[in-house]
Coordinates of C-alpha atoms in Angstrom, one line a residue:
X209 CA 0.0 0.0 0.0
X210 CA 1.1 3.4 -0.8
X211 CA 1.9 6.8 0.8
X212 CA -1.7 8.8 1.3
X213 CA -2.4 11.1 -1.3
X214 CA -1.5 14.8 0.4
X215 CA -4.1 17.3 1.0
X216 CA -3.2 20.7 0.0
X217 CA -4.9 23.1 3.1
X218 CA -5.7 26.5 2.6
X219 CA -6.8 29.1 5.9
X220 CA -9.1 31.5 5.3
X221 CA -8.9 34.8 7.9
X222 CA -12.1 37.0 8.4
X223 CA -11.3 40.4 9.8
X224 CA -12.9 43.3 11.3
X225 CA -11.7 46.1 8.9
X226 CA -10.3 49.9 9.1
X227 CA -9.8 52.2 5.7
X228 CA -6.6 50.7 5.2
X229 CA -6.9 47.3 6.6
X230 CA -8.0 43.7 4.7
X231 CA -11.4 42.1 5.4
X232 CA -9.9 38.4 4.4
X233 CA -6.2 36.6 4.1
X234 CA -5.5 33.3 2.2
X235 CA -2.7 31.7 3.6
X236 CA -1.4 28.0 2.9
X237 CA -2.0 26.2 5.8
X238 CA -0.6 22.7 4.6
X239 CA 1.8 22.2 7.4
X240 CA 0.3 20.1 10.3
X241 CA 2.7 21.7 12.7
X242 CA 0.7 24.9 12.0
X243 CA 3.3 27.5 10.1
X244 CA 1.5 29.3 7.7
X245 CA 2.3 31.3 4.2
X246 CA 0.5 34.2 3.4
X247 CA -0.8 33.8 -0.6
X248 CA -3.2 36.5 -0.9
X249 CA -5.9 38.6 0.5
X250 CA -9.7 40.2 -0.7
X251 CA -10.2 43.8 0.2
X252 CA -13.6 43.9 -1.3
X253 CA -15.4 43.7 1.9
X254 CA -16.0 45.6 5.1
X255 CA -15.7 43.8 8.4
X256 CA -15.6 40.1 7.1
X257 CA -16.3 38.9 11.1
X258 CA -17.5 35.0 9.9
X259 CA -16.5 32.2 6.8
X260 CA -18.2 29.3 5.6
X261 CA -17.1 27.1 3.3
X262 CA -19.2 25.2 0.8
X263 CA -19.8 21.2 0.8
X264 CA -17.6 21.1 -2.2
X265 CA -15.0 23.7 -0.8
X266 CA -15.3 25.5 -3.9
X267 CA -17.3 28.7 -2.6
X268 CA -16.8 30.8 0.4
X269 CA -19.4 32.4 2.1
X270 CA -18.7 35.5 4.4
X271 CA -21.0 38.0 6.5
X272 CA -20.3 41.5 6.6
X273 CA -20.9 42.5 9.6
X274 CA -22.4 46.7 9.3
X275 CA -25.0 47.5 11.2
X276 CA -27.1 49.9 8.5
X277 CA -26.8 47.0 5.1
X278 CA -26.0 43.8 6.2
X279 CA -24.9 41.5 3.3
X280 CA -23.7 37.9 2.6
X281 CA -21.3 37.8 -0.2
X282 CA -20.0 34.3 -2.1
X283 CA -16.6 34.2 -3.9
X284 CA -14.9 31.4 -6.1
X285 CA -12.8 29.5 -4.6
X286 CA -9.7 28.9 -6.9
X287 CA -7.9 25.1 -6.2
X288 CA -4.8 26.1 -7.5
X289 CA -3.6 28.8 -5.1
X290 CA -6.7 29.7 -2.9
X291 CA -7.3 33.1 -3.9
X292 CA -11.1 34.2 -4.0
X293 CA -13.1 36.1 -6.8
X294 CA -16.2 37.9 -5.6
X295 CA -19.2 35.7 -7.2
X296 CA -22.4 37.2 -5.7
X297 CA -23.9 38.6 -2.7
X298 CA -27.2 39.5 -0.7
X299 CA -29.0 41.6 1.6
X300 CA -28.3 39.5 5.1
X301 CA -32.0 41.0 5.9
X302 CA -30.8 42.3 9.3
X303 CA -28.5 44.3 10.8
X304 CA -25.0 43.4 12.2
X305 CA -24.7 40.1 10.6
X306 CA -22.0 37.9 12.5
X307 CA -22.3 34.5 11.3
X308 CA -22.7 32.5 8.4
X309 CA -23.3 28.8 8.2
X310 CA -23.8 25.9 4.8
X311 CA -26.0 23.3 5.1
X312 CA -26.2 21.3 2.1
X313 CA -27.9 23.8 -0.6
X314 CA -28.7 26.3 1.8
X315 CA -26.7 29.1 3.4
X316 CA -27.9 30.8 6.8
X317 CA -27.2 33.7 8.3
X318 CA -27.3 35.0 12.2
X319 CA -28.1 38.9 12.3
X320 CA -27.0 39.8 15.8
X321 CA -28.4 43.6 15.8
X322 CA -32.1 42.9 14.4
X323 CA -31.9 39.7 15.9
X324 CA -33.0 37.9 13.0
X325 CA -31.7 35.0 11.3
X326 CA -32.3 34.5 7.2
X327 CA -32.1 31.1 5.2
X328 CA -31.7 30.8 1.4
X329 CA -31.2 28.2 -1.4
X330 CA -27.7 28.4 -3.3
X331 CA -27.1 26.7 -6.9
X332 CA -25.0 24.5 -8.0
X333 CA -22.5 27.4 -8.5
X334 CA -22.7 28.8 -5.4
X335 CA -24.8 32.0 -6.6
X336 CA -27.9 32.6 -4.2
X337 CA -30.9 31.4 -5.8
X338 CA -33.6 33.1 -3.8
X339 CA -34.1 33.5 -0.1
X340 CA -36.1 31.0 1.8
X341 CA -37.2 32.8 4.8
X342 CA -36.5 35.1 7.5
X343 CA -37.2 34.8 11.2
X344 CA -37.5 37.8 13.8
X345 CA -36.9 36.8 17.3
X346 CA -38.4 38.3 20.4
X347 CA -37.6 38.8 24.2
X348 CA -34.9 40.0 26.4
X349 CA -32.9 38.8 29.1
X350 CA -31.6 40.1 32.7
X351 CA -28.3 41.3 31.6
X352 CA -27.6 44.7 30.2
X353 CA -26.9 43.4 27.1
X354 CA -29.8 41.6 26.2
X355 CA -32.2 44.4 26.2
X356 CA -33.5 42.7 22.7
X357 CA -33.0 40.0 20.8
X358 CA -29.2 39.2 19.6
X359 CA -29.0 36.0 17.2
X360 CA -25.6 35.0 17.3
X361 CA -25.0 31.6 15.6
X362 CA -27.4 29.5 13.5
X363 CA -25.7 25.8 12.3
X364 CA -27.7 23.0 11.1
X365 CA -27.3 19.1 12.8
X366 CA -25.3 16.8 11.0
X367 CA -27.6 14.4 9.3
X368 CA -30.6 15.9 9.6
X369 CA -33.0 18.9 8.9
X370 CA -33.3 21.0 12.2
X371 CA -31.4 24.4 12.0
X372 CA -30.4 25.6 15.6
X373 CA -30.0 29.4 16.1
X374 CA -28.4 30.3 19.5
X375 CA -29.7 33.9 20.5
X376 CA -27.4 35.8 23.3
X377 CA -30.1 38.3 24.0
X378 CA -33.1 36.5 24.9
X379 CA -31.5 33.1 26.3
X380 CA -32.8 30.9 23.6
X381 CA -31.9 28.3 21.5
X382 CA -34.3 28.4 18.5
X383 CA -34.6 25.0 16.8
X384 CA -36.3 25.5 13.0
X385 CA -36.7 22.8 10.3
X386 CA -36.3 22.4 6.8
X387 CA -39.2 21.9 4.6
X388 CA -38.6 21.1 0.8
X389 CA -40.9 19.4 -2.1
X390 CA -40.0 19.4 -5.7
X391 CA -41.5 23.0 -6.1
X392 CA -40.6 24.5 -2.5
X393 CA -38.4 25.1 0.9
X394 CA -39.2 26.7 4.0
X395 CA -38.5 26.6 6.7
X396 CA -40.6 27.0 10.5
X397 CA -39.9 27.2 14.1
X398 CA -40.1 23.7 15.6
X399 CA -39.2 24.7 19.6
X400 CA -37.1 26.6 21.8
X401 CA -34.7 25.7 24.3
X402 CA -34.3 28.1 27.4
X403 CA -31.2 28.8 28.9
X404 CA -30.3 29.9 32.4
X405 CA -31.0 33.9 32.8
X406 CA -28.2 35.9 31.8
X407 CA -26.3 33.0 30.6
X408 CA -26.4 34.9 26.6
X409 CA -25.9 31.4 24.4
X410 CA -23.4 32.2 22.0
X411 CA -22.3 29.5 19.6
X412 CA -22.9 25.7 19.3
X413 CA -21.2 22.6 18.1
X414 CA -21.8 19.0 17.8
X415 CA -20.1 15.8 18.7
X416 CA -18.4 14.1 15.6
X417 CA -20.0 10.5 16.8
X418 CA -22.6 11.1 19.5
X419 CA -26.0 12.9 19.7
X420 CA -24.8 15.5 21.9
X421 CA -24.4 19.4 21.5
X422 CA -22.4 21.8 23.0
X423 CA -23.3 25.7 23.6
X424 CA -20.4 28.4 24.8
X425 CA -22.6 30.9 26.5
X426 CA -21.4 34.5 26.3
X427 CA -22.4 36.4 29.6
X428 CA -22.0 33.7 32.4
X429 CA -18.8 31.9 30.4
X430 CA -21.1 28.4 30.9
X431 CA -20.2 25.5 28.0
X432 CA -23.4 23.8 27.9
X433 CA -23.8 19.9 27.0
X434 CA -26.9 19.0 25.5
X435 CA -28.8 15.7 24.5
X436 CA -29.9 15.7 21.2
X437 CA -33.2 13.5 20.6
X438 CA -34.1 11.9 17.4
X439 CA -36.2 14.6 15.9
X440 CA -33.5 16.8 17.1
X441 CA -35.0 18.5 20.5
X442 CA -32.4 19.9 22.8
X443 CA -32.2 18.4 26.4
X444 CA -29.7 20.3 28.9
X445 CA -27.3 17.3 30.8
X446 CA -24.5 19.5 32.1
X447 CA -23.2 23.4 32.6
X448 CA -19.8 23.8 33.4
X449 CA -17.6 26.7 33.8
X450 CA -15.1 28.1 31.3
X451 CA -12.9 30.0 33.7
X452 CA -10.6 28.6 36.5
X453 CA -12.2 28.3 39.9
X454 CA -11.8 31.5 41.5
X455 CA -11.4 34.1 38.7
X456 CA -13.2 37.4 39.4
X457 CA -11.6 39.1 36.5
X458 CA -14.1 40.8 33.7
X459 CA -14.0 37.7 30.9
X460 CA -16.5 36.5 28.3
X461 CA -16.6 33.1 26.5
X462 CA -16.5 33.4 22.8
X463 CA -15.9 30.3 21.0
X464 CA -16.3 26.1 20.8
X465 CA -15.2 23.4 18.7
X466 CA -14.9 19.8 19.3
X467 CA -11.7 17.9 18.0
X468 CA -12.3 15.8 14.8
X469 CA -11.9 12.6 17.6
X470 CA -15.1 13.2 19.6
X471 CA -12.4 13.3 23.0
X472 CA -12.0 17.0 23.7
X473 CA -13.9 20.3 23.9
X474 CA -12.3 23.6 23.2
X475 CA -13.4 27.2 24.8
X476 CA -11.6 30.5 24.4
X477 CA -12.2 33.2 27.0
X478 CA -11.8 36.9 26.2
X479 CA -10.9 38.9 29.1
X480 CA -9.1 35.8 30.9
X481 CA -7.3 35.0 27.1
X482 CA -7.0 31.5 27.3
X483 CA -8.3 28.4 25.9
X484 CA -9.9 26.2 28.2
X485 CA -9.2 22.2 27.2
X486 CA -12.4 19.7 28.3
X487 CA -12.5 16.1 28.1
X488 CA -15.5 14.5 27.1
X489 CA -14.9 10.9 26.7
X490 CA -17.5 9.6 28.5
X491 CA -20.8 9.8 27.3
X492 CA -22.6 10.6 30.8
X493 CA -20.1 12.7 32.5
X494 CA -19.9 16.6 32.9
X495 CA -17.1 17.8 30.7
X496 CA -14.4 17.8 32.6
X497 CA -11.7 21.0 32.5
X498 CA -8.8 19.6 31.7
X499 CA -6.1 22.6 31.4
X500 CA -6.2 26.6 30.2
X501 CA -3.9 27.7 28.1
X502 CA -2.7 31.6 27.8
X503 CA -3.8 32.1 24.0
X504 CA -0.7 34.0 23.5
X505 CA -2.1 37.4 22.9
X506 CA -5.3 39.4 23.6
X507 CA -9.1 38.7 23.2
X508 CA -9.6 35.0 21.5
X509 CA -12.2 36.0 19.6
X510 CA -12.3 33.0 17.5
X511 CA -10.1 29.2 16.6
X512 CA -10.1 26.4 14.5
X513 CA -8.5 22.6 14.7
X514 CA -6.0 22.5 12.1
X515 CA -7.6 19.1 9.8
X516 CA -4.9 16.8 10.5
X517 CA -5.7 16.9 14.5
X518 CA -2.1 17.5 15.5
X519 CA -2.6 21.9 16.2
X520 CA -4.9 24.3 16.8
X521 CA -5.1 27.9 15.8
X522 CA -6.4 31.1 17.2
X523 CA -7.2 34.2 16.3
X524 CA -6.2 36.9 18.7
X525 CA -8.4 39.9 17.4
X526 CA -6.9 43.0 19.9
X527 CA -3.1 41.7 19.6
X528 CA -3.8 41.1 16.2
X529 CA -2.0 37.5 15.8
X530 CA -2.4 34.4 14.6
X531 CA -0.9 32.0 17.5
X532 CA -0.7 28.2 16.8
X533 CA -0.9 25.8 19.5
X534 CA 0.9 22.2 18.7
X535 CA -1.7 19.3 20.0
X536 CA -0.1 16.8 22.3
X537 CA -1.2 12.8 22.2
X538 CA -4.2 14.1 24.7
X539 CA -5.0 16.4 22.4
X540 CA -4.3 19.6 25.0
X541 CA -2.8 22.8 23.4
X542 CA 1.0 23.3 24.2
X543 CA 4.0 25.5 22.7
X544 CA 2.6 28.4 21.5
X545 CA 4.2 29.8 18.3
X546 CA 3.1 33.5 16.8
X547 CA 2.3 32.3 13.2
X548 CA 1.1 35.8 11.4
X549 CA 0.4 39.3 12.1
X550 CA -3.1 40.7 10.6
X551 CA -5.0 43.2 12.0
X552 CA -8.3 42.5 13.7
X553 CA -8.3 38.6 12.9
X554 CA -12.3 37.2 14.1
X555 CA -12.7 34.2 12.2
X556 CA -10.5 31.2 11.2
X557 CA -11.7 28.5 8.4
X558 CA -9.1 25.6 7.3
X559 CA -10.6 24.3 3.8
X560 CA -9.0 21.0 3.0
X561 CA -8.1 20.0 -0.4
X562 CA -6.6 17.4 -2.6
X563 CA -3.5 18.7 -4.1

């Protein structure tokens, strides 16, 4: 048997942009070990704060995050260096738009100032075809910040058709599905999950293997395990918290991601700057906080698992760095290495290719 074929990676950067700054990088991102080379960048867009990358890699979508005209914009990917070329865009239909999800044919986006979250139906090249529907939430929460309603993340399940949008303003998780026939798609509000008051749910993620989510919560820096039923309902098993025991410092959680082995649960705090290391290796446990980390600059805003499993990088949006982390054999971030300079760097996306 043979050598595996290589997989050419590209890293895509969203940043929050200035009059003279870039809204998105490309850099190779090939090395396992985490050193990057910068390729090329896109200065077509303001305040590029969250990616997505198509089921066939060859689009990228990217929210820009304004809060008078909100827009989704798609660029061609190219496979032979990873540069981007502008393909289409649309009204996000809210304001402050600051995420951005794919889901098969559709692409949905989180409008954190209206508090709205929009759905739509892309072609087979990428282009948006028309949009599906739009969803105003309602409510508030006990903290000062959740006067209104503040969607902040809407991903859809593996393997199924419910769309879950977390909403930081009214304590909600808003579960919608997907209805399509031959000559429509909609989609409708199935339940809600509430959250504990002032907790300000921020982003989810789900195990690779198990029916289990997880939920970083903003305000009360919680990370939230969930039981995921057949028809996709949300049951809340365990809360546990993302700081050291003891910390009274100001510090608010921002992101989560589960390694591509189902064994460990990431967190960065903002405010603390670290990234918080949870095993979850048994099924019926509470996650359980392994190490933090010092992120190796200020305000993690955002971080990715590097494909191959063996780093993990984060973006550092107020020391503007790129800082990877090697992955021991437990999977726990060690040896911190300052891998690029780019200002304002929010979201990180490693697209995998075959060379």
């Amino acid at each position: 048997m043979g050598e595996p074929e290589m997989l050419q990676t590209w890293l895509y950067v969203g940043c929050y942009t200035t009059a003279t700054t870039t809204g998105i990088h490309v850099f190779d991102a090939s090395d396992p070990e985490g050193r990057l080379e910068h390729r090329s960048q896109v200065d077509d867009i303001t305040h590029a704060s969250f990616l997505a990358v198509s089921a066939g890699r060859d689009t990228v979508y990217a929210v820009s995050e304004t809060a008078d005209r909100g827009r989704v914009i798609a660029y061609r990917r190219s496979a032979a260096d990873g540069s981007l070329e502008r393909l289409d865009e649309s009204a996000s239909h809210g304001s402050s738009p600051c995420h951005v999800s794919v889901d098969g044919d559709h692409v949905h986006v989180a409008n954190y100032g209206s508090g709205t979250v929009a759905s739509y139906l892309v072609g087979d090249d990428g282009r948006f075809a028309r949009l599906v529907a739009t969803r105003q939430h309602d409510g508030s929460g006990p903290h000062p910040r959740q006067a209104g309603p503040h969607a902040h993340c809407v991903r859809a399940a593996p393997g199924g058709n419910s769309v879950y949008a977390t909403d930081l303003g009214t304590d909600r998780i808003m579960r919608y599905v997907h209805e399509v026939s031959d000559e429509d798609a909609a989609m409708s509000l199935a339940d809600e999950t509430v959250m504990t008051p002032g907790a300000g749910p921020r982003h989810i993620a789900f195990h690779p293997d198990r029916p289990v989510a997880y939920v970083v919560c903003e305000l009360d820096n919680q990370l939230v395990a969930l039981d995921v039923d057949d028809k996709g309902r949300l049951r809340q098993r365990h809360a546990v918290s993302t700081l050291p025991a003891g910390f009274t410092g100001a510090s608010t959680a921002a992101e989560v991601a589960v390694h591509p082995d189902g064994h460990r649960v990431y967190v960065s705090n903002r405010g603390h700057d670290s990234i918080a290391t949870f095993a979850v290796d048994r099924p019926d446990d509470p996650p359980k906080l392994l190490e933090h980390v010092p992120c190796g600059g200020r305000t993690p805003r955002h971080f990715a698992v590097h494909p191959s499993g063996r780093s993990l990088l984060v973006a550092n949006q107020d020391s503007d760095s790129l800082v990877s982390f090697a992955l021991d054999d437990h999977a726990i971030p060690h040896r911190a290495e300052p891998v690029a300079v780019v200002s304002q760097p929010v979201c990180v996306v490693f697209v995998e290719a075959e060379r």
